[in-house]
PDB file of C-alpha atoms in Angstrom:
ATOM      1  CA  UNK A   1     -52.878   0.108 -87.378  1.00  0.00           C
ATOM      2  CA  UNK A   2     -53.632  -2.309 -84.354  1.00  0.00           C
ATOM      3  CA  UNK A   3     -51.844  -3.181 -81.241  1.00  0.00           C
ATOM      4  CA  UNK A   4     -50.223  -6.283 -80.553  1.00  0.00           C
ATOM      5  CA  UNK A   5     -50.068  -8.441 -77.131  1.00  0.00           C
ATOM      6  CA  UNK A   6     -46.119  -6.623 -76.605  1.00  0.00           C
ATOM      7  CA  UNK A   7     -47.959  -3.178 -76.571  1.00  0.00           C
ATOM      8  CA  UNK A   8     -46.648  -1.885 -79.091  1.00  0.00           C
ATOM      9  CA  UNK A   9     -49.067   0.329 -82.140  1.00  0.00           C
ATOM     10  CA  UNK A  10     -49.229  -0.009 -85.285  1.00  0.00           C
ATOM     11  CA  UNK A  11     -48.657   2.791 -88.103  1.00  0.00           C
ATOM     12  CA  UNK A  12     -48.606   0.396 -91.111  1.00  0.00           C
ATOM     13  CA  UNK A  13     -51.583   0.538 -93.475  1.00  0.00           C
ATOM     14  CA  UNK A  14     -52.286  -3.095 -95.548  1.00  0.00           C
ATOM     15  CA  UNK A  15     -54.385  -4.222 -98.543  1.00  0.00           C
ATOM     16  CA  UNK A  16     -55.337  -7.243 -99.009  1.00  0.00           C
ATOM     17  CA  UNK A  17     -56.293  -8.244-102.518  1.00  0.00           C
ATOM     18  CA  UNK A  18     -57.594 -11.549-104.582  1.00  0.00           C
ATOM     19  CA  UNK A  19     -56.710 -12.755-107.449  1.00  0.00           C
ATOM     20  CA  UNK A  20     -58.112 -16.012-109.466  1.00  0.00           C
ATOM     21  CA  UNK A  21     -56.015 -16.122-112.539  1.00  0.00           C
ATOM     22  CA  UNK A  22     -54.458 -19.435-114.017  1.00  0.00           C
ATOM     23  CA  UNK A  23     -56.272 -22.369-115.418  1.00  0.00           C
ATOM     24  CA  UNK A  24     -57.998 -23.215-112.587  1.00  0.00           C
ATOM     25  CA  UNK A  25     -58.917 -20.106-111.185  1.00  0.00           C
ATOM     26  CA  UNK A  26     -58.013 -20.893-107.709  1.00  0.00           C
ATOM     27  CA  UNK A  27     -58.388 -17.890-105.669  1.00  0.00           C
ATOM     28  CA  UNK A  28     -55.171 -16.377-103.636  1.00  0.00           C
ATOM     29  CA  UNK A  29     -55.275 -13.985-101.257  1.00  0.00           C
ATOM     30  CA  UNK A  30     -51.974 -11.229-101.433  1.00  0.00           C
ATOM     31  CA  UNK A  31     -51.536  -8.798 -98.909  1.00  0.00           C
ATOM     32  CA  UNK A  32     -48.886  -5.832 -99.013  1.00  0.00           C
ATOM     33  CA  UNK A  33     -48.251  -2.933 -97.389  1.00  0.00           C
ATOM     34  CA  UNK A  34     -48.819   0.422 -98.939  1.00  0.00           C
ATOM     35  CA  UNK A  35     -46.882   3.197 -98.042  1.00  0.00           C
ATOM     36  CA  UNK A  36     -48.555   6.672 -97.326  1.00  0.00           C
ATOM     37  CA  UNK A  37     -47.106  10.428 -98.167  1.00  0.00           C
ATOM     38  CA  UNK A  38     -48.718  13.925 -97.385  1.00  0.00           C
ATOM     39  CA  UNK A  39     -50.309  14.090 -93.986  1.00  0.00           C
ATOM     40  CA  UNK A  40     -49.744  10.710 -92.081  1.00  0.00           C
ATOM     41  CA  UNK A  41     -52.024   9.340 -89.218  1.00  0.00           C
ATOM     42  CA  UNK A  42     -50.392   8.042 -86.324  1.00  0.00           C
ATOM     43  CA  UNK A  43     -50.147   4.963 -84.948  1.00  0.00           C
ATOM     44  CA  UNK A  44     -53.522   3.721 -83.562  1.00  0.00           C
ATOM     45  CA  UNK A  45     -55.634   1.154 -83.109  1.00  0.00           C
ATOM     46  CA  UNK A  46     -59.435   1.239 -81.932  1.00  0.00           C
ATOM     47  CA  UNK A  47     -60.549   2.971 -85.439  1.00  0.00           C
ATOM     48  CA  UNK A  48     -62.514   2.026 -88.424  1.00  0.00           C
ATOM     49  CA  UNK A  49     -61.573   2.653 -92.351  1.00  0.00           C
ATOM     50  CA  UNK A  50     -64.441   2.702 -94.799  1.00  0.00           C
ATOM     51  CA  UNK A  51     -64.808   2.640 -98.426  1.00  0.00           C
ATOM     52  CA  UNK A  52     -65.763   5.609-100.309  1.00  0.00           C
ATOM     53  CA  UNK A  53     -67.286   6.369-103.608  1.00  0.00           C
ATOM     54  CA  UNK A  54     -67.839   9.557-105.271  1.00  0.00           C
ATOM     55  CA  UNK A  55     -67.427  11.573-108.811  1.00  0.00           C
ATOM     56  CA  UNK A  56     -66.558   8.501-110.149  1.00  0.00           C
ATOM     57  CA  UNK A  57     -63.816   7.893-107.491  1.00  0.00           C
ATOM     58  CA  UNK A  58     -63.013   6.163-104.419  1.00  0.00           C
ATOM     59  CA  UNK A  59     -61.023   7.062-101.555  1.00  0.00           C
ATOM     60  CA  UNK A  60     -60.360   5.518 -97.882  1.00  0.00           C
ATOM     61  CA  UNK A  61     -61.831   7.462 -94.780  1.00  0.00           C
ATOM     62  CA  UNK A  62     -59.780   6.648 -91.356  1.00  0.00           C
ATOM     63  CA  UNK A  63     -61.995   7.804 -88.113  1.00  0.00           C
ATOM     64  CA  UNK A  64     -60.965   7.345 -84.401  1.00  0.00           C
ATOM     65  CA  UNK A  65     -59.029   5.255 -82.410  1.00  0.00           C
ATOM     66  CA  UNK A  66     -56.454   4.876 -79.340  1.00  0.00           C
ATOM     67  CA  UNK A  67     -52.786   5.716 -79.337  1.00  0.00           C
ATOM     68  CA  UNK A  68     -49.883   5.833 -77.030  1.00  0.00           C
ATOM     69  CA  UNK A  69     -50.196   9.019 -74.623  1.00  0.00           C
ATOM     70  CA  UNK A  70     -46.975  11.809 -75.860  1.00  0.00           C
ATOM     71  CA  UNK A  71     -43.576  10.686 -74.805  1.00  0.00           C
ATOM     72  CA  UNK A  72     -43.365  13.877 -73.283  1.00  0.00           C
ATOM     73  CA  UNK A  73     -46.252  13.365 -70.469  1.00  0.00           C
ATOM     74  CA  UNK A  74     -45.674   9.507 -69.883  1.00  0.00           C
ATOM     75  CA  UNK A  75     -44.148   8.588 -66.502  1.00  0.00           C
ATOM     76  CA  UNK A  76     -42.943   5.146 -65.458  1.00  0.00           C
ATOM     77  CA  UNK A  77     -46.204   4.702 -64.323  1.00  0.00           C
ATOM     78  CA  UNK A  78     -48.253   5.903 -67.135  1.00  0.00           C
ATOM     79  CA  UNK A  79     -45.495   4.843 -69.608  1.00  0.00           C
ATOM     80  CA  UNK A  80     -48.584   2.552 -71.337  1.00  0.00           C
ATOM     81  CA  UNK A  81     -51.034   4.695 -71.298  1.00  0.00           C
ATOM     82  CA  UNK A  82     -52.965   5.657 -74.028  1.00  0.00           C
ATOM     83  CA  UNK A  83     -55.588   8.465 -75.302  1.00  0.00           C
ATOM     84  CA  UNK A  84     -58.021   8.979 -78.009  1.00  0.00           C
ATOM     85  CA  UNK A  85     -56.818  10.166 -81.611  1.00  0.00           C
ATOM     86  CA  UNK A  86     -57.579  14.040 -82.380  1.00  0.00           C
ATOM     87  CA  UNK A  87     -60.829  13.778 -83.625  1.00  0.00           C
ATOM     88  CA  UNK A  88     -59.492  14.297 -87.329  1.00  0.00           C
ATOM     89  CA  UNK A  89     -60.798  12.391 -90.636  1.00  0.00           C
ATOM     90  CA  UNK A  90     -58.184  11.348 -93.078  1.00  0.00           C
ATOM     91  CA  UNK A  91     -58.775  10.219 -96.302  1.00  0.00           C
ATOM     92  CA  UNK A  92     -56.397   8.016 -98.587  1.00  0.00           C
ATOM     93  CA  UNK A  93     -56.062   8.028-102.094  1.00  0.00           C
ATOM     94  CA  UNK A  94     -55.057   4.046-102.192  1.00  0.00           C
ATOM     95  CA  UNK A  95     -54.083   4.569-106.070  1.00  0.00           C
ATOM     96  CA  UNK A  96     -51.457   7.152-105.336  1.00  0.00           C
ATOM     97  CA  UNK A  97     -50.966   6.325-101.762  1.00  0.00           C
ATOM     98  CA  UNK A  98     -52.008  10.073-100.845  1.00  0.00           C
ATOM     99  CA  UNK A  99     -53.160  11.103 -97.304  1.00  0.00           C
ATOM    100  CA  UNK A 100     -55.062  14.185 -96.069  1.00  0.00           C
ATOM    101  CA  UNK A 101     -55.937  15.162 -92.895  1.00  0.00           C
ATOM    102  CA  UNK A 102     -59.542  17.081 -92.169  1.00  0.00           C
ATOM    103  CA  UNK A 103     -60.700  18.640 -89.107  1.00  0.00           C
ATOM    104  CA  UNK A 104     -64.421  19.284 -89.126  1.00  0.00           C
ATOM    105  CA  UNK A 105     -66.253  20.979 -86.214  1.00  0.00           C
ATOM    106  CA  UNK A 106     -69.081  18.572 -85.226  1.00  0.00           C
ATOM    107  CA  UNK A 107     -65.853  16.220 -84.895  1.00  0.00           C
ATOM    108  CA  UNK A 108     -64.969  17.385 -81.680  1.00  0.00           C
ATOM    109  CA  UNK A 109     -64.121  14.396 -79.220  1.00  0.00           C
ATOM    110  CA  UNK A 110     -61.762  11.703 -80.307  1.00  0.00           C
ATOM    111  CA  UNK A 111     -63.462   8.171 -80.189  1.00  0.00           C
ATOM    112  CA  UNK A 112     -62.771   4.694 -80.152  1.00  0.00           C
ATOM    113  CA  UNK A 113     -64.163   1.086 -80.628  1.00  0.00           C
ATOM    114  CA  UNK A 114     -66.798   2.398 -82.678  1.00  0.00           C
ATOM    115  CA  UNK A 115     -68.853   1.687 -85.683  1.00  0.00           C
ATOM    116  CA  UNK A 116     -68.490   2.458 -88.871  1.00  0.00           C
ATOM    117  CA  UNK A 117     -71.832   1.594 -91.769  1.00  0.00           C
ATOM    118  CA  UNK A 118     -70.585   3.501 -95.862  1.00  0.00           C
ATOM    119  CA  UNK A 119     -72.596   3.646 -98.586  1.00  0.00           C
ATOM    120  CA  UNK A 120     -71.529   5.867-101.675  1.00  0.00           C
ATOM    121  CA  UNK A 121     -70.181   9.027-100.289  1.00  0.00           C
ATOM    122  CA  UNK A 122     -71.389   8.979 -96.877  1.00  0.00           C
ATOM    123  CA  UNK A 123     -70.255   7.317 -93.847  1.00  0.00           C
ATOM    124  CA  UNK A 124     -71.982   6.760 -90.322  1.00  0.00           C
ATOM    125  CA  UNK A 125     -70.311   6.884 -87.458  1.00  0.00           C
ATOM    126  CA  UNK A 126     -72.091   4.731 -84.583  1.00  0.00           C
ATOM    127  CA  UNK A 127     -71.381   5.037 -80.890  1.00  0.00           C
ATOM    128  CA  UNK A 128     -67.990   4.461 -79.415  1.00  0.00           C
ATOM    129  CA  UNK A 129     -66.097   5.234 -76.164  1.00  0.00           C
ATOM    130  CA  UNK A 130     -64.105   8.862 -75.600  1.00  0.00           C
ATOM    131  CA  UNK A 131     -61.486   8.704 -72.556  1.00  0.00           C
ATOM    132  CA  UNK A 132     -61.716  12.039 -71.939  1.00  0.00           C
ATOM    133  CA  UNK A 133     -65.485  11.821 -71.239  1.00  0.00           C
ATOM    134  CA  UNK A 134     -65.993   8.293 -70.112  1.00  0.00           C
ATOM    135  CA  UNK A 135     -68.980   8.198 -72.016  1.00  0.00           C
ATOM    136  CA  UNK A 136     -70.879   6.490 -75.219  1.00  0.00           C
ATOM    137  CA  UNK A 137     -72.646   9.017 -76.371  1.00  0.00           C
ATOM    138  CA  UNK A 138     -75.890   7.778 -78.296  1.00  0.00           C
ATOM    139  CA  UNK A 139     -75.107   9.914 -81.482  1.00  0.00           C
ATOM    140  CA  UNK A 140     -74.417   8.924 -85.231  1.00  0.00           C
ATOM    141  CA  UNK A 141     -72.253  11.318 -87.130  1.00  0.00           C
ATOM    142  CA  UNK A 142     -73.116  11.469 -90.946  1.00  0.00           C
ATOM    143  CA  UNK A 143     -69.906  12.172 -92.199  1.00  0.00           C
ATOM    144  CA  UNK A 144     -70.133  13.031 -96.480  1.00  0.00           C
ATOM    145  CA  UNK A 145     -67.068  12.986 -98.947  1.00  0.00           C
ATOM    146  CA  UNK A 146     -67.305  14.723-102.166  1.00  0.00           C
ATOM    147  CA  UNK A 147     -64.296  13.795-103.897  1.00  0.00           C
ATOM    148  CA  UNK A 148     -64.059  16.883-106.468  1.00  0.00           C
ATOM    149  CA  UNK A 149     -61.496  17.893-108.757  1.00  0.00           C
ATOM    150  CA  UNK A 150     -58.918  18.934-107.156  1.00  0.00           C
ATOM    151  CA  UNK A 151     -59.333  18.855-103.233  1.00  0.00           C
ATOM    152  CA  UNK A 152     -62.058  17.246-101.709  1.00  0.00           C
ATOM    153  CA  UNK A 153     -64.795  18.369 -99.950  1.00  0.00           C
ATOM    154  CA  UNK A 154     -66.142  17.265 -96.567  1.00  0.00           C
ATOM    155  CA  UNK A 155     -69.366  17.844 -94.417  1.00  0.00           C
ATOM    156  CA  UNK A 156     -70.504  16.294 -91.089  1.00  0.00           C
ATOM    157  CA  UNK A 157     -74.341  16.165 -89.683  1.00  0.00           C
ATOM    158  CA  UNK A 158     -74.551  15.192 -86.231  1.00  0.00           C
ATOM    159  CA  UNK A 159     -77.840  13.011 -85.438  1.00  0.00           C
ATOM    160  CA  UNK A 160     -78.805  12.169 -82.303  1.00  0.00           C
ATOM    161  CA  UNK A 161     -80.606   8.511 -83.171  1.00  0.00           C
ATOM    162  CA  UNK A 162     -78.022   6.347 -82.076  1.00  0.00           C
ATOM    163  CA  UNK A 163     -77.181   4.049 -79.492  1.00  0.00           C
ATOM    164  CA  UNK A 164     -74.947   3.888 -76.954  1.00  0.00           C
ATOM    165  CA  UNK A 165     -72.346   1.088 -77.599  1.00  0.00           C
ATOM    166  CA  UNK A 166     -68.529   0.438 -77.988  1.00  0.00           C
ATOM    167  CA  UNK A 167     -66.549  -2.527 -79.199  1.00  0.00           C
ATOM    168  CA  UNK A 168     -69.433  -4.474 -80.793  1.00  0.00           C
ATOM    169  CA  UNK A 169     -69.618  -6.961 -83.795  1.00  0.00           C
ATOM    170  CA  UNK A 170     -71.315  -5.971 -86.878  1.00  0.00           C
ATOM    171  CA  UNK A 171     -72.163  -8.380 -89.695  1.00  0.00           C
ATOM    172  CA  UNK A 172     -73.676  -7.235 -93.687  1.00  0.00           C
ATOM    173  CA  UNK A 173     -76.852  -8.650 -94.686  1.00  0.00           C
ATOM    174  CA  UNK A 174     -76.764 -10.133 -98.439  1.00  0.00           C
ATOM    175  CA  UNK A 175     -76.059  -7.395-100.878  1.00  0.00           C
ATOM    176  CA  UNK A 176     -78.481  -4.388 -99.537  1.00  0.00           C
ATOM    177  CA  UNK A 177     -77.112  -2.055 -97.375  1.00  0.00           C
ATOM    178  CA  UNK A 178     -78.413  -4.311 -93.990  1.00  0.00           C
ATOM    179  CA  UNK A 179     -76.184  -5.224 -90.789  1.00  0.00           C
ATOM    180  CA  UNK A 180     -76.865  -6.402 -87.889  1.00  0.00           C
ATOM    181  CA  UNK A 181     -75.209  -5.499 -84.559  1.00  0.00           C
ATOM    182  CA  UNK A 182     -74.735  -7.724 -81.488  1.00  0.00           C
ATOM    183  CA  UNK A 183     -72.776  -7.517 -78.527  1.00  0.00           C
ATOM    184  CA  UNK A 184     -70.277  -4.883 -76.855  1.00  0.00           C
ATOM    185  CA  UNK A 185     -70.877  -2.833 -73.999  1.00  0.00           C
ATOM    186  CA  UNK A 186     -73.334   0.080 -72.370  1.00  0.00           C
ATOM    187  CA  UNK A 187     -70.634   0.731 -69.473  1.00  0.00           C
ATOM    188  CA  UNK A 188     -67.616  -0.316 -68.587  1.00  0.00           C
ATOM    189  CA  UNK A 189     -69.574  -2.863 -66.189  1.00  0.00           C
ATOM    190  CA  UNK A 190     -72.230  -4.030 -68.580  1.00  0.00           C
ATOM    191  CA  UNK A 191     -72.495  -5.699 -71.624  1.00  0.00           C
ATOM    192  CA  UNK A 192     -75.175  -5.009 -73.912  1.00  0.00           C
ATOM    193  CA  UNK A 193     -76.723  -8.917 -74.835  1.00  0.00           C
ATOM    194  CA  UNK A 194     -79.428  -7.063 -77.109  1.00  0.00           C
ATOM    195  CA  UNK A 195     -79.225  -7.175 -81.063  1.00  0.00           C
ATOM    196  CA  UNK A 196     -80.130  -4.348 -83.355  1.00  0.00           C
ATOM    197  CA  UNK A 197     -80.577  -4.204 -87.357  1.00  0.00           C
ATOM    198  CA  UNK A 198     -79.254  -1.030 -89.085  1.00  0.00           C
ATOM    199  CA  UNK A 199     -80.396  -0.050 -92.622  1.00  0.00           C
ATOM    200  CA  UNK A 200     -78.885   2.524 -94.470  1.00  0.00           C
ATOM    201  CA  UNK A 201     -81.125   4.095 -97.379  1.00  0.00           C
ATOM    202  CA  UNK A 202     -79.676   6.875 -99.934  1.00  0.00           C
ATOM    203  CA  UNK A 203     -80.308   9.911 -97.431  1.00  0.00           C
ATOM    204  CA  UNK A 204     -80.769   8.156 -93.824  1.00  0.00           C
ATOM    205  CA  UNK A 205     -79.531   5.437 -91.279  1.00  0.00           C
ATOM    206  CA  UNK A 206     -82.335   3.452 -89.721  1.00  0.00           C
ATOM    207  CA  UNK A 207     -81.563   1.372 -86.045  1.00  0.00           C
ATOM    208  CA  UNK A 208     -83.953  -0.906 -85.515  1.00  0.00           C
ATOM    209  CA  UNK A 209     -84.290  -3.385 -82.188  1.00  0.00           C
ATOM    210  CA  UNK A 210     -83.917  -7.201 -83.001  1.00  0.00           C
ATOM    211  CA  UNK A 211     -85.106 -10.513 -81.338  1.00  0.00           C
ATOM    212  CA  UNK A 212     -81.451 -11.795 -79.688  1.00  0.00           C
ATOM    213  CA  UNK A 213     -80.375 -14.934 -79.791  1.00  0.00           C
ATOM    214  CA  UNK A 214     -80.504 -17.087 -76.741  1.00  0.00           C
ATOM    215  CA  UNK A 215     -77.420 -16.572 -75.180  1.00  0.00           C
ATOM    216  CA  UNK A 216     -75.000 -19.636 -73.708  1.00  0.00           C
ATOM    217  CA  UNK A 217     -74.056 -19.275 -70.206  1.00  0.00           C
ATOM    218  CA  UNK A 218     -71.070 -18.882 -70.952  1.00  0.00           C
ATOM    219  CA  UNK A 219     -71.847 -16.068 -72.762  1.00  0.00           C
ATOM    220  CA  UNK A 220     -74.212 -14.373 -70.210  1.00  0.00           C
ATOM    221  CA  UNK A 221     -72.160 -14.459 -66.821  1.00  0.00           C
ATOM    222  CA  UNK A 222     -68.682 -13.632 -69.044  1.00  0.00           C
ATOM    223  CA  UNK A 223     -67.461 -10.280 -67.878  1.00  0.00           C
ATOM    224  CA  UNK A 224     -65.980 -10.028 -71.267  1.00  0.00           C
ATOM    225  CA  UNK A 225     -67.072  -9.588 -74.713  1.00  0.00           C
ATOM    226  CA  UNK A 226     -64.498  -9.906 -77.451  1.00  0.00           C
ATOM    227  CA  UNK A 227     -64.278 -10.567 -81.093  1.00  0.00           C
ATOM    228  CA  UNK A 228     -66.359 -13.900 -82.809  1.00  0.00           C
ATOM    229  CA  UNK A 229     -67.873 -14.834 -85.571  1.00  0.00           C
TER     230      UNK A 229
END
């Protein structure tokens, strides 16, 4: 997905692989796209895709994100507008190119410019904004995939231990399951200049509050807050 600066939305789904094989081993990056079949997400941007791994197997998990409102309600004035994604989960099969589509009930607003944190067959779902609400709700969804035989199996936990937060950056830590988060926004009016660390152990997600950096002017008295290293 994505959008580009011409408004339009992306439906396209692309992997990017390396590869360091010749004498040298000099590393090349290839990037394709992979087509889907089965039941196909729409065009969106605003989501997050995470990694997977259960049974032995690995799958991709698309949450959230914005899309174009229905041709069918769009006036000449609202012709750009956009709304959240149903709040559905789909999961791809990236051998196969397989997609499913799961609807689960603690899943009930659709969400956007949030965060997503994996490890083995969970993933966390941090914060984010929902149009419909005008909110960021300080709740983490626990969202777990059991990829049995056959078709797989998912449950959602709904924890209220969050933060409230959209559109932030979020950086790994080394090879333990560490981030840190910095930036975004509380409100549509405020950024958030705090920094927090999140830890993910094998049955919990920990937030914990971090020492920020001192902040440029630049940075401070900005009214926005957009992408960066």
């Amino acid at each position: 997905g994505g959008r580009t600066p011409n408004n339009e939305i992306s439906s396209s789904l692309y992997m990017l692989t390396m590869d360091s094989r010749g004498c040298n081993r000099k590393l090349t990056l290839c990037c394709k796209e992979k087509e889907l079949v089965g039941e196909l997400p729409e065009a969106r941007y605003g989501h997050t895709m995470s990694m997977v791994q259960s049974h032995g197997k690995t799958a991709c998990v698309l949450f959230g994100g914005r899309t174009f409102m229905p041709a069918g309600e769009r006036t000449t004035e609202s012709w750009n507008s956009v709304v959240d994604c149903p709040p559905q989960v789909f999961l791809f099969d990236l051998e196969f190119g397989c997609s499913s589509a799961h609807t689960l009930p603690e899943l009930s607003d659709g969400q956007s410019f949030h965060l997503a944190f994996a490890r083995e067959d969970c993933v966390y779902f941090l914060g984010g904004h929902s149009i419909t609400s005008d909110c960021r709700p300080p709740r983490v969804h626990r969202l777990r995939v059991e990829l049995l035989q056959g078709s797989p199996l998912l449950s959602c936990e709904t924890l209220h231990t969050g933060i409230s937060i959209s559109s932030a950056i979020t950086t790994r830590i080394g090879p333990s399951h560490r981030y840190i988060i910095l930036g975004g926004y509380q409100s549509d009016s405020q950024k958030r200049m705090g920094c927090s660390m999140v830890v993910l152990d094998e049955k919990e997600i920990h937030i914990e509050p971090l020492e920020p950096p001192k902040w440029t002017q630049d940075i401070v008295h900005s009214r926005t807050w957009f992408g960066g290293r």
